[in-house]
Amino acid sequence: MITGNCLCGDVRYEIEGRISSIWLCHCSKCRRATGSAFHASAVCDGDRFRFCSGEDGIREYEDTPGYVAAFCERCGSPVPRQLRGTEFVFLHVGQLDGDPERSVDHHIFTGSKAPWFEICDGKPQFDEHKPRPE
Ligand SMILES: [Zn+2]
Ligand SMILES: [Zn+2]
């Protein structure tokens, strides 16, 4: 079981089994939403994800249609949310406890990354989204 929570601990959740591999998104929206160089992202199946507490205190902000940020109303931390039209829950990997036994697979939106951050891990980089396999 993988567990995670927001900064204040009001929003707690658990994931049964594994999460997807991790990708780092360098787009300007993720940089603004996190205040950092990138967002560490992963997903899990919705039927293996469960909020344990704090779900009532989750607020959503929609930027452009499709970019939705869910956050804890008390501490402002981003929190997981169901991806519209899919069975997946979008995760904030930095918020998980312990070792999720996954590592970074690739970088996306490196075409708009912060100029002050250098990517040196040798993982694949994509200017925008990772192209879907043919
Ligand atoms: Zn919180
Ligand atoms: Zn992004």
Short mmCIF file of C-alpha atoms and ligand atoms in Angstrom, two decimals:
data_model
loop_
_atom_site.label_atom_id
_atom_site.label_comp_id
_atom_site.label_asym_id
_atom_site.label_seq_id
_atom_site.Cartn_x
_atom_site.Cartn_y
_atom_site.Cartn_z
CA MET A 1 0.00 0.00 0.00
CA ILE A 2 1.30 3.43 -0.97
CA THR A 3 0.14 6.37 1.13
CA GLY A 4 0.35 10.12 0.72
CA ASN A 5 -0.93 13.33 2.20
CA CYS A 6 -0.95 17.09 1.78
CA LEU A 7 1.28 19.41 3.81
CA CYS A 8 -1.20 19.93 6.67
CA GLY A 9 -2.29 16.29 6.67
CA ASP A 10 -6.01 16.97 6.25
CA VAL A 11 -6.10 15.22 2.87
CA ARG A 12 -4.85 11.63 3.15
CA TYR A 13 -5.08 8.86 0.59
CA GLU A 14 -3.87 5.39 -0.23
CA ILE A 15 -3.09 3.45 -3.38
CA GLU A 16 -3.23 -0.29 -3.63
CA GLY A 17 -0.46 -1.81 -5.74
CA ARG A 18 1.86 0.09 -8.03
CA ILE A 19 1.80 3.50 -9.60
CA SER A 20 2.82 4.23 -13.19
CA SER A 21 6.36 5.23 -14.04
CA ILE A 22 7.16 8.83 -13.19
CA TRP A 23 7.50 11.70 -15.64
CA LEU A 24 8.64 15.25 -15.00
CA CYS A 25 6.63 18.03 -16.64
CA HIS A 26 8.47 21.30 -17.26
CA CYS A 27 5.53 23.25 -18.74
CA SER A 28 4.91 26.80 -17.53
CA LYS A 29 1.61 25.86 -15.89
CA CYS A 30 3.21 23.10 -13.79
CA ARG A 31 6.05 25.46 -12.88
CA ARG A 32 3.59 28.08 -11.68
CA ALA A 33 1.39 25.58 -9.87
CA THR A 34 4.36 24.08 -8.00
CA GLY A 35 6.73 27.04 -7.79
CA SER A 36 9.44 24.64 -8.85
CA ALA A 37 11.37 23.66 -11.99
CA PHE A 38 8.99 20.81 -12.84
CA HIS A 39 6.12 18.71 -11.58
CA ALA A 40 6.79 15.06 -10.70
CA SER A 41 3.79 13.22 -12.11
CA ALA A 42 2.41 9.70 -12.21
CA VAL A 43 -0.99 8.05 -12.41
CA CYS A 44 -2.69 5.04 -10.89
CA ASP A 45 -5.92 3.19 -11.66
CA GLY A 46 -8.90 4.96 -10.15
CA ASP A 47 -10.28 1.78 -8.62
CA ARG A 48 -7.07 1.29 -6.65
CA PHE A 49 -7.08 4.83 -5.22
CA ARG A 50 -8.95 5.91 -2.10
CA PHE A 51 -9.16 9.11 -0.09
CA CYS A 52 -8.90 8.32 3.64
CA SER A 53 -9.72 11.83 4.87
CA GLY A 54 -10.10 15.42 3.86
CA GLU A 55 -11.94 14.94 0.57
CA ASP A 56 -14.48 17.61 1.60
CA GLY A 57 -11.67 20.15 1.83
CA ILE A 58 -10.50 19.73 -1.76
CA ARG A 59 -10.97 22.70 -4.07
CA GLU A 60 -10.39 22.87 -7.81
CA TYR A 61 -9.04 25.60 -10.01
CA GLU A 62 -9.43 25.33 -13.77
CA ASP A 63 -7.02 27.31 -15.88
CA THR A 64 -7.44 26.70 -19.59
CA PRO A 65 -10.00 23.96 -20.20
CA GLY A 66 -8.22 20.74 -19.39
CA TYR A 67 -5.68 22.10 -16.94
CA VAL A 68 -7.28 21.56 -13.56
CA ALA A 69 -5.44 21.98 -10.27
CA ALA A 70 -6.95 20.32 -7.20
CA PHE A 71 -5.67 21.51 -3.86
CA CYS A 72 -6.23 21.34 -0.11
CA GLU A 73 -8.24 24.38 1.02
CA ARG A 74 -6.29 24.57 4.28
CA CYS A 75 -2.64 24.31 3.18
CA GLY A 76 -2.84 24.82 -0.60
CA SER A 77 -0.92 21.64 -1.45
CA PRO A 78 -1.85 20.00 -4.74
CA VAL A 79 -3.80 16.80 -4.21
CA PRO A 80 -4.66 13.88 -6.50
CA ARG A 81 -7.62 14.12 -8.82
CA GLN A 82 -9.43 11.91 -11.28
CA LEU A 83 -8.41 12.71 -14.85
CA ARG A 84 -11.58 13.65 -16.69
CA GLY A 85 -12.76 11.08 -19.16
CA THR A 86 -10.29 8.44 -17.99
CA GLU A 87 -10.08 5.78 -15.30
CA PHE A 88 -6.84 7.27 -14.00
CA VAL A 89 -6.02 9.36 -10.96
CA PHE A 90 -3.29 11.95 -11.42
CA LEU A 91 -0.67 11.86 -8.63
CA HIS A 92 1.87 14.27 -7.17
CA VAL A 93 4.80 11.96 -6.59
CA GLY A 94 6.64 14.27 -4.17
CA GLN A 95 3.73 13.79 -1.77
CA LEU A 96 3.98 10.01 -1.46
CA ASP A 97 5.43 8.37 1.63
CA GLY A 98 8.43 6.08 1.40
CA ASP A 99 9.66 4.59 -1.86
CA PRO A 100 7.02 4.10 -4.55
CA GLU A 101 9.52 1.76 -6.31
CA ARG A 102 9.30 3.69 -9.52
CA SER A 103 11.83 6.05 -11.04
CA VAL A 104 11.75 8.91 -13.51
CA ASP A 105 11.13 7.63 -17.03
CA HIS A 106 11.16 10.83 -19.11
CA HIS A 107 10.73 14.60 -19.24
CA ILE A 108 7.93 16.43 -21.08
CA PHE A 109 7.48 20.05 -22.21
CA THR A 110 11.23 20.59 -22.09
CA GLY A 111 10.68 23.09 -24.93
CA SER A 112 9.32 25.48 -22.29
CA LYS A 113 11.48 24.51 -19.31
CA ALA A 114 12.95 27.04 -16.89
CA PRO A 115 16.18 28.47 -18.36
CA TRP A 116 17.93 28.18 -15.00
CA PHE A 117 17.39 24.43 -14.69
CA GLU A 118 19.63 21.91 -16.41
CA ILE A 119 18.40 18.38 -17.05
CA CYS A 120 21.33 16.00 -16.52
CA ASP A 121 19.81 12.60 -15.88
CA GLY A 122 20.07 11.37 -19.48
CA LYS A 123 16.38 10.38 -19.56
CA PRO A 124 14.41 11.01 -22.79
CA GLN A 125 13.17 14.57 -23.28
CA PHE A 126 10.16 15.67 -25.31
CA ASP A 127 9.48 19.26 -26.38
CA GLU A 128 5.79 18.80 -25.59
CA HIS A 129 3.80 15.66 -24.79
CA LYS A 130 5.44 12.29 -25.23
CA PRO A 131 4.23 11.04 -28.61
CA ARG A 132 1.86 8.11 -28.31
CA PRO A 133 3.10 4.86 -29.83
CA GLU A 134 1.78 4.36 -33.38
ZN ZN B 1 -3.62 20.32 3.54
ZN ZN B 2 2.89 20.50 -17.05
#
